[in-house]
Tab-separated table of C-alpha atoms and ligand atoms in Angstrom:
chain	number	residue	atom	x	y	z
A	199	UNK	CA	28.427	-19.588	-15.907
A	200	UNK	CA	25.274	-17.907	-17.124
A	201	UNK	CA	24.496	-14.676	-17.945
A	202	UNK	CA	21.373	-12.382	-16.934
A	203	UNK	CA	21.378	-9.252	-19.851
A	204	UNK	CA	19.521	-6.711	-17.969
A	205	UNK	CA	17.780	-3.457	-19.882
A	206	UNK	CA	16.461	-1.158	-17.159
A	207	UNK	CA	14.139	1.155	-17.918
A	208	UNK	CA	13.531	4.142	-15.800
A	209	UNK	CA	16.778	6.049	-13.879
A	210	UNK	CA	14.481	7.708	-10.817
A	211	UNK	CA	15.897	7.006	-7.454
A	212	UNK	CA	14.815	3.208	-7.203
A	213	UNK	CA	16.638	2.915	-10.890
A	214	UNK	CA	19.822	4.354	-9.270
A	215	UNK	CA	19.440	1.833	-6.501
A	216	UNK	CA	19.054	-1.230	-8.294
A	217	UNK	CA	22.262	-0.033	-10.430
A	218	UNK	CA	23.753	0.345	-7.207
A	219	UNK	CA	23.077	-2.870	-5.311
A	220	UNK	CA	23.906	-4.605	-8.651
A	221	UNK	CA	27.055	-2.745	-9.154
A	222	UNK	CA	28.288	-3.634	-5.337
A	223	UNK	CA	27.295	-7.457	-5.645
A	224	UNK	CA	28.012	-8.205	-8.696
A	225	UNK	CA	30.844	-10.586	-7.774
A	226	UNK	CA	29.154	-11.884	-5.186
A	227	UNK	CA	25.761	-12.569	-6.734
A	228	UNK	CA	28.178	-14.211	-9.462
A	229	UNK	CA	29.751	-17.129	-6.903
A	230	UNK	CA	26.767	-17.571	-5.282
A	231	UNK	CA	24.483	-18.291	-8.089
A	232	UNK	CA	26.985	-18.706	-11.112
A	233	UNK	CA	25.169	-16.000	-12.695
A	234	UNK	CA	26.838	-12.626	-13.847
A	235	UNK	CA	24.026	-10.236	-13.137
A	236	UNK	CA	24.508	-7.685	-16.120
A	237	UNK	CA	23.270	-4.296	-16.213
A	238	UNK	CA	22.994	-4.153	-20.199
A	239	UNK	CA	21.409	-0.914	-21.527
A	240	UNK	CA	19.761	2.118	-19.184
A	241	UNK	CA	16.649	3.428	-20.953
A	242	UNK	CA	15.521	6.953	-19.505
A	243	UNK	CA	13.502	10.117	-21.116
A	244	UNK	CA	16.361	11.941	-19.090
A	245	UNK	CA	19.517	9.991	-18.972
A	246	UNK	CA	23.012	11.878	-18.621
A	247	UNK	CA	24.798	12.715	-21.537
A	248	UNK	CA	27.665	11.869	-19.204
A	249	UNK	CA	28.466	7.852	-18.196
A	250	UNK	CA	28.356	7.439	-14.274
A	251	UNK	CA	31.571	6.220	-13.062
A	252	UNK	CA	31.068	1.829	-13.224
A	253	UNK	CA	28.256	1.836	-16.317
A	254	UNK	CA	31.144	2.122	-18.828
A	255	UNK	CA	30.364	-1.017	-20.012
A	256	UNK	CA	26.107	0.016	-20.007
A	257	UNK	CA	24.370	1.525	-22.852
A	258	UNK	CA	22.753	4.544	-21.994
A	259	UNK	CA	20.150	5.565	-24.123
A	260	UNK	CA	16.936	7.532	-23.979
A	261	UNK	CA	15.064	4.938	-26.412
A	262	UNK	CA	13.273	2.262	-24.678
A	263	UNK	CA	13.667	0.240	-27.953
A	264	UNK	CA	16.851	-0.253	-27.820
A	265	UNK	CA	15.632	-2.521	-25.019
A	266	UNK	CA	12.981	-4.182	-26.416
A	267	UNK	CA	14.289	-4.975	-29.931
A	268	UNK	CA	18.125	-6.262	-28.387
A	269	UNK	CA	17.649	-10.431	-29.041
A	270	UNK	CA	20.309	-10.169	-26.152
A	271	UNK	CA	18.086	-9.166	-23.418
A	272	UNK	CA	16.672	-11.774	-21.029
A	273	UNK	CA	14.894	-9.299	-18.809
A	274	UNK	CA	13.423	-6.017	-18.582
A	275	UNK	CA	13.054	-3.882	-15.510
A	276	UNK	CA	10.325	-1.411	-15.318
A	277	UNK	CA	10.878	1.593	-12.790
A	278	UNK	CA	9.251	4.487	-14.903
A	279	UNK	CA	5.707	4.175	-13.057
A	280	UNK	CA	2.054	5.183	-13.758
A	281	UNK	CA	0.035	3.131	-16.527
A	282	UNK	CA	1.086	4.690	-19.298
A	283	UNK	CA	3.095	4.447	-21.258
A	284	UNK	CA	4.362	1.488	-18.451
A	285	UNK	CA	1.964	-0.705	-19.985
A	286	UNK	CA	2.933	-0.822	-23.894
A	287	UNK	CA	6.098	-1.459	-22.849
A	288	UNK	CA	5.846	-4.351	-20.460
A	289	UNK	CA	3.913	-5.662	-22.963
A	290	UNK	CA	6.184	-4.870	-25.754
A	291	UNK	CA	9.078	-6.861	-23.377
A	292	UNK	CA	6.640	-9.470	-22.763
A	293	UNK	CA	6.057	-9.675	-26.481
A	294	UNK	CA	9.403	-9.930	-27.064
A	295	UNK	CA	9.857	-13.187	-24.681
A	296	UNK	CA	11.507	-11.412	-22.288
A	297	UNK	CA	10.540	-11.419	-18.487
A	298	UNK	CA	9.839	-8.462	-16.819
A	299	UNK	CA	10.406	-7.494	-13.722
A	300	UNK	CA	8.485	-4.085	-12.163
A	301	UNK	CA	7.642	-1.961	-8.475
A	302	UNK	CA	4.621	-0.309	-10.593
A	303	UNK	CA	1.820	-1.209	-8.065
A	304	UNK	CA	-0.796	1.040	-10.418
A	305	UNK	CA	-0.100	-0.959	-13.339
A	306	UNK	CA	-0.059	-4.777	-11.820
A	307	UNK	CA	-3.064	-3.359	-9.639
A	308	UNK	CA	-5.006	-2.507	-12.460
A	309	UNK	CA	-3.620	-4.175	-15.528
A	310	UNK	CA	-2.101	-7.403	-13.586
A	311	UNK	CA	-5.084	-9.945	-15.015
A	312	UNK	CA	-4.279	-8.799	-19.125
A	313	UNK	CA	-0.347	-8.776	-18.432
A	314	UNK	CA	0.369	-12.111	-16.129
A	315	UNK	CA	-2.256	-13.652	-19.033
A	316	UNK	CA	0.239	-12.230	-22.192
A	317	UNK	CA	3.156	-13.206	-19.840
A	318	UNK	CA	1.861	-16.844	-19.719
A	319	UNK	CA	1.586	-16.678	-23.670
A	320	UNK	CA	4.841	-16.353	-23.870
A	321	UNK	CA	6.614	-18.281	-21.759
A	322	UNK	CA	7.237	-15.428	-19.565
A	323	UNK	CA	7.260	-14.311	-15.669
A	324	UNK	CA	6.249	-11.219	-14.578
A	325	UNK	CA	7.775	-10.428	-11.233
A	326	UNK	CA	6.674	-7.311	-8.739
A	327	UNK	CA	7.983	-7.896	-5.564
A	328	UNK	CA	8.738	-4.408	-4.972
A	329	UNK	CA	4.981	-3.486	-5.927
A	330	UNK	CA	3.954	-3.845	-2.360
A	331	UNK	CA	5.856	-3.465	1.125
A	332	UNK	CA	9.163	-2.444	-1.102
A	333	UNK	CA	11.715	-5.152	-0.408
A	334	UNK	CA	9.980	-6.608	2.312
A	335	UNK	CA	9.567	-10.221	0.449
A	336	UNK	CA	5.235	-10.308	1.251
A	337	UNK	CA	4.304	-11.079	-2.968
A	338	UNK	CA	7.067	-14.006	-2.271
A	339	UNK	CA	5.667	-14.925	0.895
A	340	UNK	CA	2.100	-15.179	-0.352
A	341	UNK	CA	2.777	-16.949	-3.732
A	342	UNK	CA	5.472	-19.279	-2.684
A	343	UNK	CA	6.015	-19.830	0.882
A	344	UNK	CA	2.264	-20.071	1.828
A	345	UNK	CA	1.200	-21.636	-2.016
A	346	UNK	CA	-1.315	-24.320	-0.985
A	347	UNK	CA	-3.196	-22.152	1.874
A	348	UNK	CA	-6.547	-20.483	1.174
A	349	UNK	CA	-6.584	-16.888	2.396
A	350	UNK	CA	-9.641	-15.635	4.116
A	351	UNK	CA	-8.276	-11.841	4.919
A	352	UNK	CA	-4.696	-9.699	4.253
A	353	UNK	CA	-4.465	-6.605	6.269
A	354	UNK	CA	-2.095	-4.116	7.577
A	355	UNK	CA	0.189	-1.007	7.194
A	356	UNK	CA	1.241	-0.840	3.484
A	357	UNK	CA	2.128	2.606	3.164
A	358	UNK	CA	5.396	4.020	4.447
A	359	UNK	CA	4.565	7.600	3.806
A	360	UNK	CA	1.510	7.605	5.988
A	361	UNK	CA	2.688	5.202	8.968
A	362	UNK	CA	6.393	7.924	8.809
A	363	UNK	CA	3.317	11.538	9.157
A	364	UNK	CA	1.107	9.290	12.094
A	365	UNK	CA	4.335	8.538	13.463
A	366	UNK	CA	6.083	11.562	13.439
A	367	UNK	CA	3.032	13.706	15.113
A	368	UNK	CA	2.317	11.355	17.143
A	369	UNK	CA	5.918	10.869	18.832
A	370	UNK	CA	7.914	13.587	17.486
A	371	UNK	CA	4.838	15.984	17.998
A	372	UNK	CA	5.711	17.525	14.044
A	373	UNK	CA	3.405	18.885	12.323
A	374	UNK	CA	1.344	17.060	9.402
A	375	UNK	CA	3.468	19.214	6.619
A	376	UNK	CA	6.963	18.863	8.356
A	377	UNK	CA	6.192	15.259	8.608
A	378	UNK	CA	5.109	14.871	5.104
A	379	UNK	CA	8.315	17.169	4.235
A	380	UNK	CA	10.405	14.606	6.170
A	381	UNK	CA	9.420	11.887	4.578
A	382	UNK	CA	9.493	13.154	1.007
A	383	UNK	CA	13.402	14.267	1.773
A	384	UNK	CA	13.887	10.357	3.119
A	385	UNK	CA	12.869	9.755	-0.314
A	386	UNK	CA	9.441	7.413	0.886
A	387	UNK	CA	6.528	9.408	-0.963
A	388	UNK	CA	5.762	8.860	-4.317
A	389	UNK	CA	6.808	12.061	-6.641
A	390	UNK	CA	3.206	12.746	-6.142
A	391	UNK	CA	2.952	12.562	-2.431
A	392	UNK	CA	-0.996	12.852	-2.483
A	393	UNK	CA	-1.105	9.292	-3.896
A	394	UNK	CA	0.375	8.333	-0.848
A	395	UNK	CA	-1.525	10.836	1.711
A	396	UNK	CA	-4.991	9.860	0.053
A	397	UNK	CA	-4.931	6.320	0.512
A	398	UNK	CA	-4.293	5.506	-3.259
A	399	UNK	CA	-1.106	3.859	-2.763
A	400	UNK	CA	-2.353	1.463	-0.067
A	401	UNK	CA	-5.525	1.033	-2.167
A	402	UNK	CA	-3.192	-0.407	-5.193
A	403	UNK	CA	-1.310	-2.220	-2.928
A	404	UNK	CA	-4.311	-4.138	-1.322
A	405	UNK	CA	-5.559	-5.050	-4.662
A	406	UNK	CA	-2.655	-6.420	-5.288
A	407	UNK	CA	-2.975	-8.297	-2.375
A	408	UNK	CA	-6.455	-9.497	-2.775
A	409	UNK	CA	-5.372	-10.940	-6.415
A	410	UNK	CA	-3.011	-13.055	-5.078
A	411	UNK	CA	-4.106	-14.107	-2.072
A	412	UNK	CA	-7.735	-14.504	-2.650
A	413	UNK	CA	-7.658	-14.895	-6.468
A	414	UNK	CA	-10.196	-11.747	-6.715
A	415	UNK	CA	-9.351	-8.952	-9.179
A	416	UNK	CA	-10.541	-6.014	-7.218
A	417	UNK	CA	-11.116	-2.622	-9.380
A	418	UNK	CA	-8.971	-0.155	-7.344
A	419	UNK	CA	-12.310	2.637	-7.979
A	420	UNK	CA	-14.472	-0.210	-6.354
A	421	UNK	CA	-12.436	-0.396	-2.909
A	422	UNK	CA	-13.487	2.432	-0.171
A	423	UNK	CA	-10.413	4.754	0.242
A	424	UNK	CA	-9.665	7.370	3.118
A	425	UNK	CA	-6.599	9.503	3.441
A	426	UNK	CA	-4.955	10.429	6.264
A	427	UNK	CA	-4.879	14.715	5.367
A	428	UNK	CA	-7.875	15.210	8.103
A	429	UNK	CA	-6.208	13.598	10.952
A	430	UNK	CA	-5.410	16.382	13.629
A	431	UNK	CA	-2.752	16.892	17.047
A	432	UNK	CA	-6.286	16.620	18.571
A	433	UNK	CA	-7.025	13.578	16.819
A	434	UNK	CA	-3.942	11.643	18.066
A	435	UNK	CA	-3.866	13.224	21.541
A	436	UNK	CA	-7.451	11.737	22.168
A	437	UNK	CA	-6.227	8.133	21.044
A	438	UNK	CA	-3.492	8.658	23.400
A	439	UNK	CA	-5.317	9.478	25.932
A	440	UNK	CA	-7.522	6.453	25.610
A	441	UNK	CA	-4.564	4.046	24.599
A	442	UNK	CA	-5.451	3.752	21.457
A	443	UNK	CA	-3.135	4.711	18.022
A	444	UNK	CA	-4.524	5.621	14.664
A	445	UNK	CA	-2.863	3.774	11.515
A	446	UNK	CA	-4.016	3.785	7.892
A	447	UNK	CA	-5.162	0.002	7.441
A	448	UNK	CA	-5.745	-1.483	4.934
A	449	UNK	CA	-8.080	-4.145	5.390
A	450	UNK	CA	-9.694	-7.131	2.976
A	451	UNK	CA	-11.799	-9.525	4.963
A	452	UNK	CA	-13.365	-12.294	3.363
A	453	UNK	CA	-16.985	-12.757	5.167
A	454	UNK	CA	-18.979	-15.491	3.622
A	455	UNK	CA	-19.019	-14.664	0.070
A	456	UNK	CA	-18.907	-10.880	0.493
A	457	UNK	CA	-15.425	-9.169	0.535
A	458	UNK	CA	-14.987	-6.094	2.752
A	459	UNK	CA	-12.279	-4.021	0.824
A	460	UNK	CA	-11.311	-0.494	2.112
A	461	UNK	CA	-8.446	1.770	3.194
A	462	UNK	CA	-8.714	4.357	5.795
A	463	UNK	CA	-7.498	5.607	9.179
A	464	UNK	CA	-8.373	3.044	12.033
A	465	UNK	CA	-8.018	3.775	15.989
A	466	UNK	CA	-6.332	0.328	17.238
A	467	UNK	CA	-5.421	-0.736	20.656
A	468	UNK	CA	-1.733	0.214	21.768
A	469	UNK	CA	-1.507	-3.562	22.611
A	470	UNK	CA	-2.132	-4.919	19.026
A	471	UNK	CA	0.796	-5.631	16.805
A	472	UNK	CA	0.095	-2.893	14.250
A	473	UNK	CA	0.202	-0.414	16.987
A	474	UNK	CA	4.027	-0.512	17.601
A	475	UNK	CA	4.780	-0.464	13.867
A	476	UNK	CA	6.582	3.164	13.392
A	477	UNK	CA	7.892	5.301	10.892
A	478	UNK	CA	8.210	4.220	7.452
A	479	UNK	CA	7.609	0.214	8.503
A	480	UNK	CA	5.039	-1.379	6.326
A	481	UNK	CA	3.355	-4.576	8.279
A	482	UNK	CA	0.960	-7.186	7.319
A	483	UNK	CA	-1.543	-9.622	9.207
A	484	UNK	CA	-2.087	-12.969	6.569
A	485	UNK	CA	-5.000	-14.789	7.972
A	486	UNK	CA	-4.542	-18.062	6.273
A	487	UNK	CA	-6.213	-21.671	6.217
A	488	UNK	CA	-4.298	-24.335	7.844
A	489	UNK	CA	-1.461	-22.030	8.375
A	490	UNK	CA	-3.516	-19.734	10.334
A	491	UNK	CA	-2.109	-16.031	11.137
A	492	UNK	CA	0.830	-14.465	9.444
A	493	UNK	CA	3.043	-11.592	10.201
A	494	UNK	CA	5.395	-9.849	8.229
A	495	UNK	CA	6.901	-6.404	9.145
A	496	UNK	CA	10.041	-4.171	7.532
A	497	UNK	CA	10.433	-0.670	6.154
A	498	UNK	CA	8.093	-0.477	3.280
A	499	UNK	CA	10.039	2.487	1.170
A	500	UNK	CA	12.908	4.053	0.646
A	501	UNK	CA	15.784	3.955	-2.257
A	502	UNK	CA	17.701	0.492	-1.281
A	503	UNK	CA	14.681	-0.733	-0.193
A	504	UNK	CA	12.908	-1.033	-2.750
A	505	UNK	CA	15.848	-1.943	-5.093
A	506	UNK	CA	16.336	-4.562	-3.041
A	507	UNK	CA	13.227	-6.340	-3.751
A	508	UNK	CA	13.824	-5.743	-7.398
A	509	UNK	CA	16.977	-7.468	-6.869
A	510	UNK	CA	15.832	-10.401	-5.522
A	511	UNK	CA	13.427	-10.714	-8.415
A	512	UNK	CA	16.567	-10.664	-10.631
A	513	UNK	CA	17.907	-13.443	-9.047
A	514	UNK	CA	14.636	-15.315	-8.716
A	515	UNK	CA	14.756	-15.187	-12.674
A	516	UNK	CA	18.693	-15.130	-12.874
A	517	UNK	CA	18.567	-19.211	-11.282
A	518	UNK	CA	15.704	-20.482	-13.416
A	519	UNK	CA	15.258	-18.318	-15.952
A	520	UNK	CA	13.491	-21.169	-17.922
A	521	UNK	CA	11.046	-21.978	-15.432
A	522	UNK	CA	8.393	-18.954	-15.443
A	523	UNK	CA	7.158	-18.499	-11.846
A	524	UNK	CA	3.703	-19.206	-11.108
A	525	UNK	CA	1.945	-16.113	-9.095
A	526	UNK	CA	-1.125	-17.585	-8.892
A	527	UNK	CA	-1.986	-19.091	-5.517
A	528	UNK	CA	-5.834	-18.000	-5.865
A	529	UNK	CA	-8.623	-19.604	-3.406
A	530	UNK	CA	-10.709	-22.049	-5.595
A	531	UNK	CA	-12.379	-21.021	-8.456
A	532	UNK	CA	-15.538	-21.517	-6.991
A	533	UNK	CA	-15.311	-19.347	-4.225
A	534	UNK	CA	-13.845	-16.827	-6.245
A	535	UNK	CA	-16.749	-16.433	-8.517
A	536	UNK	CA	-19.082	-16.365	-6.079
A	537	UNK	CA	-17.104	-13.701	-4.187
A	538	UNK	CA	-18.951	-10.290	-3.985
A	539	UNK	CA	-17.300	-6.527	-2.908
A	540	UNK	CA	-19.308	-5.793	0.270
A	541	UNK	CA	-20.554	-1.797	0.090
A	542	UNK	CA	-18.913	0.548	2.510
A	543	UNK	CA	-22.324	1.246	3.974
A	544	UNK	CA	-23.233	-2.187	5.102
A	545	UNK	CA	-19.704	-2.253	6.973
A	546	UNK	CA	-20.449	-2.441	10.647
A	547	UNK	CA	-17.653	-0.529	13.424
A	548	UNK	CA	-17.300	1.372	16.149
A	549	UNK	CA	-16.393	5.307	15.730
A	550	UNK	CA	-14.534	7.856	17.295
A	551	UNK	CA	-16.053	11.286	16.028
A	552	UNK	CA	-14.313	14.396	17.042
A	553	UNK	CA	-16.969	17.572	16.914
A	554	UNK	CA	-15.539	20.918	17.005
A	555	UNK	CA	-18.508	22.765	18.846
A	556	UNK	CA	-19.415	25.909	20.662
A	557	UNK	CA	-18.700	25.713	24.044
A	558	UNK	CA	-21.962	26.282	25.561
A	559	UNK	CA	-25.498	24.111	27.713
A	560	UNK	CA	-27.121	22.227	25.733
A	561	UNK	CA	-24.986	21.289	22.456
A	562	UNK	CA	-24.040	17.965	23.172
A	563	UNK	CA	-27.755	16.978	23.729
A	564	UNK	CA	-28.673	18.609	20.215
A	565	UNK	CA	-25.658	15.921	18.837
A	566	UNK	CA	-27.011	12.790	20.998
A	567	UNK	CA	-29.925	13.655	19.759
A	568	UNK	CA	-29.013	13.005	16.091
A	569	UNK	CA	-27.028	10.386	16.935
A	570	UNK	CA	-29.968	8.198	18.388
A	571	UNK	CA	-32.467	9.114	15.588
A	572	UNK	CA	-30.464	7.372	13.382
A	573	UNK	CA	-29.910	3.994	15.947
A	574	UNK	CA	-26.745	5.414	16.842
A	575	UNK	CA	-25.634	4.306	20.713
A	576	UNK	CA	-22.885	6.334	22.613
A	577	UNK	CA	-19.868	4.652	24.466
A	578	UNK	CA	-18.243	7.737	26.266
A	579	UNK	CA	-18.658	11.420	25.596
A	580	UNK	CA	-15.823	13.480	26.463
A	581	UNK	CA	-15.076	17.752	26.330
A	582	UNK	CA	-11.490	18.117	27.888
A	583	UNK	CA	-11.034	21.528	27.376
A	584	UNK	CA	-13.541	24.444	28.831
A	585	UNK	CA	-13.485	27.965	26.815
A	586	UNK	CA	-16.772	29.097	26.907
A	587	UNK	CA	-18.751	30.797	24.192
A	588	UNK	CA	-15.776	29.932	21.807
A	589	UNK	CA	-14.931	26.213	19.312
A	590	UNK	CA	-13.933	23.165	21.626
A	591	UNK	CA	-13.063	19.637	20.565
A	592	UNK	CA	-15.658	16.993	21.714
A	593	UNK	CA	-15.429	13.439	21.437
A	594	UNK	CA	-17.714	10.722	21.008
A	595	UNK	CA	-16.899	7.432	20.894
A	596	UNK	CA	-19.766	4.891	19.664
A	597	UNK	CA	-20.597	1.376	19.807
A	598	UNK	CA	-20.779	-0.996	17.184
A	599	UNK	CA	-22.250	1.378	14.445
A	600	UNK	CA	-23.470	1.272	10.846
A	601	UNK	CA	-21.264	3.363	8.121
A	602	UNK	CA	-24.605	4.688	6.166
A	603	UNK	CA	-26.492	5.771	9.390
A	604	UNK	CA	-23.294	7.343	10.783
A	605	UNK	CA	-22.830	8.913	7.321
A	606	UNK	CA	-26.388	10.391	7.559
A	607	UNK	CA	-26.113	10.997	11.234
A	608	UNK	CA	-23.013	13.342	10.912
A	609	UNK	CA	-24.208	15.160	7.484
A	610	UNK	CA	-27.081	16.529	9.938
A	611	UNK	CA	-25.365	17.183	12.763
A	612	UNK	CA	-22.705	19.534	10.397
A	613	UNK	CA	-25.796	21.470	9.747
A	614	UNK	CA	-25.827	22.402	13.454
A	615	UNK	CA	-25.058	26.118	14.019
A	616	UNK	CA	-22.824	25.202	17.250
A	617	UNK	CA	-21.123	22.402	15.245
A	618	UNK	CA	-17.739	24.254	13.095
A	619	UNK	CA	-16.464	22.719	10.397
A	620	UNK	CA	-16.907	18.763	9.161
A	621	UNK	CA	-17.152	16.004	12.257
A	622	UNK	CA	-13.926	13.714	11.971
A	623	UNK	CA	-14.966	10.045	12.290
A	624	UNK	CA	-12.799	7.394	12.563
A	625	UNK	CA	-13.216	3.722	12.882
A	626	UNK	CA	-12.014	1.563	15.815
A	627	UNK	CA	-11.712	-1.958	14.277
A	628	UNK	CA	-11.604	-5.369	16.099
A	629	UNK	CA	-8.662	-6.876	14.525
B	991	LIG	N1	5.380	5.774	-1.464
B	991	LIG	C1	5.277	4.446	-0.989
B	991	LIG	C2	5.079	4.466	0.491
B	991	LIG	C3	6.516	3.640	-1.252
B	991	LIG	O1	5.201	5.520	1.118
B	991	LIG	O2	4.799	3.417	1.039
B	991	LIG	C4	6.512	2.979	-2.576
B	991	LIG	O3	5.482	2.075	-2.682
């Protein structure tokens, strides 16, 4: 019988669930895999004075050292989040020759190439399985059960948060704050919930996803980012209305040697796959060579959720805790090098762009006007509401259109004096 010594470091609500799911299969874990899973020492800046009922045997403490410098300690499990001080003390455990085991998308995102290299100098594995899509098992997926494939493009739903707010207004008719409110009391948004409504957390997560799929390290400030904050009722109803759904994708498309990177709302047809994905479900396309597509869907946050990915990660290390995993299934070298981030304003799709205007002759000429000086051609144009003299919602869906012009296009037409407040564009991408 072997023994895993966990120190866990971090008691937030993940923390708790890991302790949990541990605590409930411990026996179990133990038969099947003749491995007594061991939750060793708790290291948190606010741990109880008091010992929770089934950690008797746990050292609570509020010094992460006591982690680090214990010889007894096979792995450490990082659940505090942000970069710092996250970093110093993966690498600390790393250091130390113990594996590590973390959900901190921010820090693998951005610090992943320096920490899998110092994990590899030591004989290490660094597992994040929780990182991305919670316990949905995509990092595993990707790095194991499709090792071998080249990737050309990864791209889906990866944020609970936002796919729980589109959800909620679009079915439950809720407002944008009651559906944020919701989701922060079902414990999916980060404690900084504008990480999740900007686009931030999907932008982490998709770098994450580019590294191991397509071998790139993608600076998370390089990749185009949208949030979801200026979608509207109006916004969804139109979609509706034209059977299409809005999602935040995010989206990493290999084209030649040019890699389209970005994360932003996107109108989809109510027939694709992506479009039936609700509430907090995180889903993602693979599009893989031989293999061809892949599709993996589950709920992408919440408490056991994401413990549960940090638990199979335990195990993972608990049955060959010698053998470091490899995480590396990049495309060739080659092809990496010569891989270059394509700039948002060379990206080519259609729009919807909602116009709040005055409701009065001649307006939506002064707007196809702008829109054609800058090469700009119109699908459908459509007002559904009359109220003369006062601020309707118009709606103009384009054809294929390029991001700079339509940039420059709608920066004149806000200028308008009939035109209210900033035009809402959103893309409608072939998928
Ligand atoms: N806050 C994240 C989300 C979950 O809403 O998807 C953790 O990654």
């Amino acid at each position: 019988m072997d023994r895993l010594n966990i120190g866990l470091i971090g008691y937030g609500v993940v923390g708790q669930g890991v302790v949990k799911a541990i605590k409930s299969r411990r026996k179990f874990l133990r038969e099947k895999y003749e491995t007594d899973f061991f939750i060793k020492t708790i290291a948190d800046r606010s741990i109880a004075k008091k010992t929770p009922p089934g950690l008797e045997n746990t050292l609570l403490t509020t010094d992460v050292n006591l982690i680090l410098n214990d010889p007894d300690i096979h792995v450490v499990v990082e659940l505090i989040g942000g970069l710092s001080p996250a970093k110093e003390i993966v690498l600390g455990a790393l250091r130390a020759h113990k594996h590590v085991v973390t959900a901190n998308k921010a820090l693998i995102a951005e610090c992943g190439l320096e920490l899998f290299k110092e994990a590899d100098a030591n004989g290490c594995s660094i597992l994040f399985e929780s990182s991305v899509g919670a316990g949905i098992p995509i990092i595993r997926t990707i790095t194991e059960g499709m090792a071998g494939n080249k990737f050309n493009g990864v791209y889906g739903i990866i944020n609970g948060t936002c796919n729980y707010i589109l959800t909620a207004m679009s079915k439950n008719k809720l407002t944008f704050a009651q559906a944020l409110k919701e989701a922060q009391e079902k414990g999916y948004a980060e404690s900084n919930p504008t990480l999740d409504i900007s686009g931030m957390d999907a932008a982490y997560k998709l770098a994450i996803l580019v590294f191991i799929t397509m071998g790139k390290f993608v600076n998370v400030k390089d990749i185009y980012v949208e949030g979801i904050n200026h979608i509207s009722h109006d916004d969804i109803e139109f979609a509706q209305s034209l059977n299409l759904s809005i999602c935040l994708l995010a989206i990493a498309k290999k084209i030649g040697n040019k890699l389209d990177v970005r994360v932003h709302p996107t109108m989809i047809p109510n027939e694709h796959g992506l479009a039936t994905v609700n509430g907090v479900d995180n889903a993602i396309f693979l599009d893989s060579d031989p293999l061809g597509d892949v599709y993996i869907e589950g709920h992408g946050a919440g408490q056991m959720t994401a413990a549960m990915g940090v638990v199979a990660d335990l195990i993972n290390l608990g049955i060959r805790v010698d053998a470091p995993a490899c995480i590396w299934a990049f495309n060739p070298a080659d092809e990496v090098e010569n891989l270059s981030l394509r700039k948002i304003e060379e990206v080519e799709t259609r729009f919807y762009i909602r116009f709040m205007v005055i409701d009065k002759p001649g307006v939506l000429a002064s707007i196809t006007t702008v829109l054609g000086q800058h090469n700009i051609s119109i699908a459908s144009v459509s007002q559904k509401q009359e109220n003369k003299g006062l601020t309707v919602p118009v709606v103009i869906l384009t054809h294929q259109a390029n991001e700079d012009q339509v940039k420059k296009a709608l920066e004149e037409i806000a200028g308008l004096a009939v035109v209210k407040g900033k035009p809402v564009a959103i893309r409608m991408e072939k998928l």
